[in-house]
Coordinates of C-alpha atoms in Angstrom, one line a residue:
M30 CA 0.6 3.7 -28.0
H31 CA -2.9 5.2 -28.9
I32 CA -2.8 9.0 -28.9
R33 CA -6.0 9.4 -26.6
T34 CA -4.1 6.8 -24.1
I35 CA -1.1 9.1 -24.0
L36 CA -3.9 11.5 -22.8
N37 CA -5.2 10.5 -20.2
L38 CA -2.1 9.3 -19.0
S39 CA -0.9 12.9 -18.5
I40 CA -3.7 14.0 -17.1
I41 CA -4.4 12.1 -14.4
G42 CA -0.5 11.4 -14.0
S43 CA 0.1 14.7 -13.9
A44 CA -2.8 15.5 -11.6
I45 CA -1.4 13.1 -8.4
G46 CA 2.0 13.7 -9.4
L47 CA 3.7 11.8 -11.5
S48 CA 6.8 12.5 -13.4
L49 CA 5.8 11.6 -17.4
P50 CA 8.0 11.0 -20.1
E51 CA 7.9 14.2 -22.4
S52 CA 6.5 11.9 -25.4
S53 CA 7.1 8.5 -26.5
S54 CA 9.3 9.8 -29.6
T55 CA 12.0 11.4 -27.1
R56 CA 13.0 8.8 -24.0
R57 CA 11.8 6.5 -21.5
E58 CA 10.6 6.7 -17.9
T59 CA 14.1 6.6 -15.9
L60 CA 14.7 4.9 -12.8
N61 CA 14.7 8.0 -10.7
E62 CA 11.5 8.6 -12.3
A63 CA 10.1 5.7 -11.8
A64 CA 11.0 5.4 -8.1
H65 CA 9.8 8.9 -7.7
N66 CA 6.4 7.8 -9.9
A67 CA 6.7 4.8 -7.1
R68 CA 6.8 6.4 -3.9
V69 CA 3.8 9.4 -5.1
L70 CA 1.5 6.3 -6.3
I71 CA 1.8 4.8 -2.7
K72 CA 0.8 8.2 -1.2
E73 CA -1.7 8.6 -3.7
V74 CA -3.1 5.9 -4.0
K75 CA -4.8 4.4 -0.8
T76 CA -5.4 1.2 -0.8
G77 CA -3.7 -1.8 -2.7
T78 CA -3.9 -6.2 -2.4
M79 CA -1.8 -8.1 0.3
A80 CA -1.3 -11.6 -1.8
S81 CA 0.4 -13.8 1.4
V82 CA 0.8 -17.5 1.3
Y83 CA -1.3 -20.3 3.5
P84 CA 0.6 -22.1 5.5
D85 CA 2.1 -26.1 5.7
T86 CA -0.9 -26.7 8.2
S87 CA -3.9 -25.5 5.9
D88 CA -5.5 -27.7 3.6
L89 CA -3.8 -25.3 0.9
A90 CA -0.9 -25.5 1.8
G91 CA 1.8 -22.8 -0.1
R92 CA -1.4 -21.2 -2.1
P93 CA -1.5 -17.7 -2.9
F94 CA -3.8 -15.7 -0.7
A95 CA -4.6 -12.3 -1.9
M96 CA -7.2 -9.3 -0.8
M97 CA -7.7 -6.0 -0.9
E98 CA -6.6 -3.7 2.3
Y99 CA -5.9 -0.3 3.5
H100 CA -2.3 1.2 3.6
A101 CA -1.2 4.0 4.8
P102 CA 2.8 6.0 4.0
C103 CA 3.5 6.8 7.5
Y104 CA 7.4 6.1 7.4
S105 CA 10.2 8.6 5.6
N106 CA 11.9 5.1 4.5
G107 CA 8.6 4.4 2.4
S108 CA 8.0 1.3 5.2
L109 CA 4.0 1.3 5.2
A110 CA 1.4 1.4 8.6
L111 CA -0.6 -1.1 8.3
I112 CA -3.9 -2.5 10.7
L113 CA -4.3 -6.0 11.2
M114 CA -7.0 -8.1 13.0
P115 CA -6.4 -12.0 13.4
I116 CA -9.8 -12.0 12.0
S117 CA -8.1 -11.6 8.6
R118 CA -7.5 -14.8 6.5
S119 CA -4.5 -12.1 5.5
T120 CA -3.7 -11.6 9.1
Q121 CA -3.5 -15.4 9.8
N122 CA -1.4 -15.8 7.0
I123 CA 1.3 -13.4 7.8
F124 CA 1.5 -14.7 11.6
Q125 CA 1.7 -18.2 10.6
D126 CA 4.9 -17.5 7.5
P127 CA 7.7 -17.7 9.7
G128 CA 9.0 -14.6 7.7
H129 CA 6.1 -12.8 8.1
H130 CA 6.4 -12.2 4.3
I131 CA 4.0 -10.6 1.8
A132 CA 3.7 -8.5 -1.6
Y133 CA 1.8 -5.3 -1.6
T134 CA 0.4 -4.3 -4.8
V135 CA -0.6 -0.4 -5.8
N136 CA -2.3 0.3 -9.7
M137 CA -2.9 3.5 -10.9
P138 CA -6.9 4.0 -11.4
T139 CA -8.0 2.7 -14.7
E140 CA -11.5 4.2 -15.1
G141 CA -11.3 5.9 -19.0
V142 CA -8.8 4.5 -18.9
R143 CA -8.7 2.9 -22.5
S144 CA -6.1 0.1 -22.1
P145 CA -5.7 -0.4 -18.1
M146 CA -2.2 -2.4 -19.4
S147 CA -0.2 1.1 -19.3
R148 CA -1.4 2.3 -16.6
G149 CA 1.2 2.3 -13.4
R150 CA 1.7 -0.1 -10.7
V151 CA 4.4 -1.6 -8.2
A152 CA 4.4 -4.7 -5.9
L153 CA 6.6 -4.4 -2.8
M154 CA 7.8 -7.1 -1.0
G155 CA 9.1 -7.6 2.7
N156 CA 8.1 -8.5 6.6
V157 CA 5.1 -6.9 8.1
T158 CA 5.8 -6.2 12.0
T159 CA 3.5 -6.2 15.0
L160 CA 4.0 -2.6 16.9
R161 CA 2.7 -4.3 20.3
D162 CA 5.1 -1.6 22.4
I163 CA 4.5 1.6 21.1
S164 CA 5.1 5.3 23.3
S165 CA 1.6 6.9 23.5
E166 CA 3.1 9.5 21.3
E167 CA 3.9 6.8 18.0
Q168 CA 0.0 5.7 18.5
T169 CA -1.0 9.1 18.3
R170 CA 1.4 9.8 15.3
L171 CA 0.1 6.5 13.2
S172 CA -3.8 6.8 14.8
K173 CA -3.1 10.9 12.9
C174 CA -1.4 9.6 9.8
Y175 CA -3.6 6.7 9.4
T176 CA -7.0 8.3 9.9
K177 CA -5.7 11.3 7.2
H178 CA -5.6 8.8 4.5
H179 CA -8.8 6.5 5.7
P180 CA -10.9 8.4 7.3
D181 CA -13.6 5.6 8.7
A182 CA -10.8 3.5 10.0
Q183 CA -11.4 5.2 12.8
Y184 CA -13.8 3.2 13.8
W185 CA -11.3 0.1 14.3
L186 CA -8.1 1.9 14.9
P187 CA -6.0 -0.4 17.5
G188 CA -7.6 -0.1 21.0
T189 CA -10.2 2.2 19.7
P190 CA -13.3 1.1 22.0
D191 CA -16.5 -0.8 20.5
S192 CA -14.2 -1.8 17.5
P193 CA -15.8 -4.6 16.1
H194 CA -12.6 -6.2 16.7
F195 CA -9.3 -7.0 18.3
S196 CA -6.8 -4.8 16.0
L197 CA -3.0 -4.1 16.0
W198 CA -0.6 -1.9 14.6
A199 CA 1.9 -3.3 12.1
R200 CA 4.7 -2.1 9.4
L201 CA 5.8 -3.3 6.2
D202 CA 9.3 -3.3 5.6
I203 CA 10.4 -3.5 1.8
D204 CA 13.1 -5.1 1.0
S205 CA 12.2 -5.5 -2.8
I206 CA 10.4 -3.5 -5.5
Y207 CA 9.4 -4.0 -9.0
Y208 CA 7.5 -1.3 -10.7
V209 CA 5.9 -1.2 -14.3
G210 CA 4.8 2.4 -15.4
G211 CA 2.8 1.4 -18.1
F212 CA 4.3 -0.5 -21.9
G213 CA 7.8 -0.6 -22.4
D214 CA 8.6 1.6 -25.1
T215 CA 7.6 4.4 -23.0
H216 CA 8.1 3.8 -19.4
Y217 CA 10.5 1.9 -17.0
I218 CA 10.0 -1.7 -16.6
G219 CA 11.6 -3.9 -13.3
S220 CA 13.4 -3.6 -10.2
I221 CA 13.8 -0.6 -8.5
P222 CA 16.7 -0.4 -5.9
V223 CA 15.4 -0.3 -1.5
D224 CA 17.7 2.7 -1.3
L225 CA 16.5 4.5 -4.2
Y226 CA 13.1 4.4 -2.9
A227 CA 14.1 5.5 0.2
K228 CA 16.0 8.9 -0.5
S229 CA 13.1 9.5 -3.0
E230 CA 11.2 10.9 -0.1
K231 CA 12.7 14.4 0.0
K232 CA 11.6 15.0 -4.0
V233 CA 8.4 14.2 -3.3
Q234 CA 7.1 15.8 0.1
K235 CA 9.0 18.6 -2.4
G236 CA 6.3 17.9 -5.3
Y237 CA 3.6 16.5 -3.6
E238 CA 0.4 17.8 -2.6
S239 CA -1.5 15.3 -0.1
A240 CA -4.9 14.6 -1.1
S241 CA -7.6 16.3 0.1
T242 CA -9.8 14.6 2.1
D243 CA -11.9 17.7 2.3
N244 CA -15.0 16.8 0.1
E245 CA -14.9 12.6 1.7
E246 CA -17.9 11.6 4.1
E247 CA -16.9 10.3 7.3
G248 CA -17.0 6.9 6.8
T249 CA -20.0 4.3 8.7
L250 CA -18.9 0.9 9.6
R251 CA -21.8 -0.8 7.3
E252 CA -21.5 -4.2 8.1
V253 CA -21.3 -6.5 11.1
W254 CA -18.2 -8.9 11.0
E255 CA -18.5 -12.8 12.2
D256 CA -17.0 -13.1 15.9
D257 CA -12.9 -12.6 16.1
L258 CA -10.8 -16.0 16.0
D259 CA -10.7 -17.6 18.9
M260 CA -6.7 -17.6 19.1
D261 CA -4.4 -16.5 22.1
L262 CA -2.9 -13.8 21.0
N263 CA -0.3 -13.2 23.6
Q264 CA 1.1 -16.0 21.6
I265 CA 1.5 -14.0 19.1
V266 CA 5.2 -12.7 19.0
F267 CA 7.0 -11.0 15.8

């Protein structure tokens, strides 16, 4: 691996709390380190790519669809809080999938790195559950957690007055994880057991400092979306 790439990885990885191998000549990233690093990556990187599949009723039936989405790490077991909008193609695919399955990928930033392929990334596979009958306390907790990571989302939180679209709280429960820490000579590549990933929470919280939002300007809604999808939301039951 190029020396400059190693230096960049060390600087950026240390900045967000990743556990990096000491050097390419000593050892590779271990499975336990990979589980820890995957949790840190999900906490520190604010967006990911949600992949779903077009339903059988579509002209594109069976084809994958992927789009950038927000997530928030609001659950100690590694599940993710999501906001679904019925106007979204991803949401429509989820609603029409009997298992409500998606894959959600998150990557380390690649800016200024000689080889983006050397950066860590993780794919979380699982099913999505809409949270329709949550208590006011849980609603408040989710809103506080989500806007901590995405201040601009205050404008479209579920139940927000004057929100441009109807939205729902949802939770991604993970049943499979695939992780690529970087190049295989120094980093772990492969599956991570879900129970190990969940148990890594204590280690993450001990050594993890939440990314500051002090310098982030309050988000503004800059575009007017089209009318909501014409569908009976009362018929959507997960």
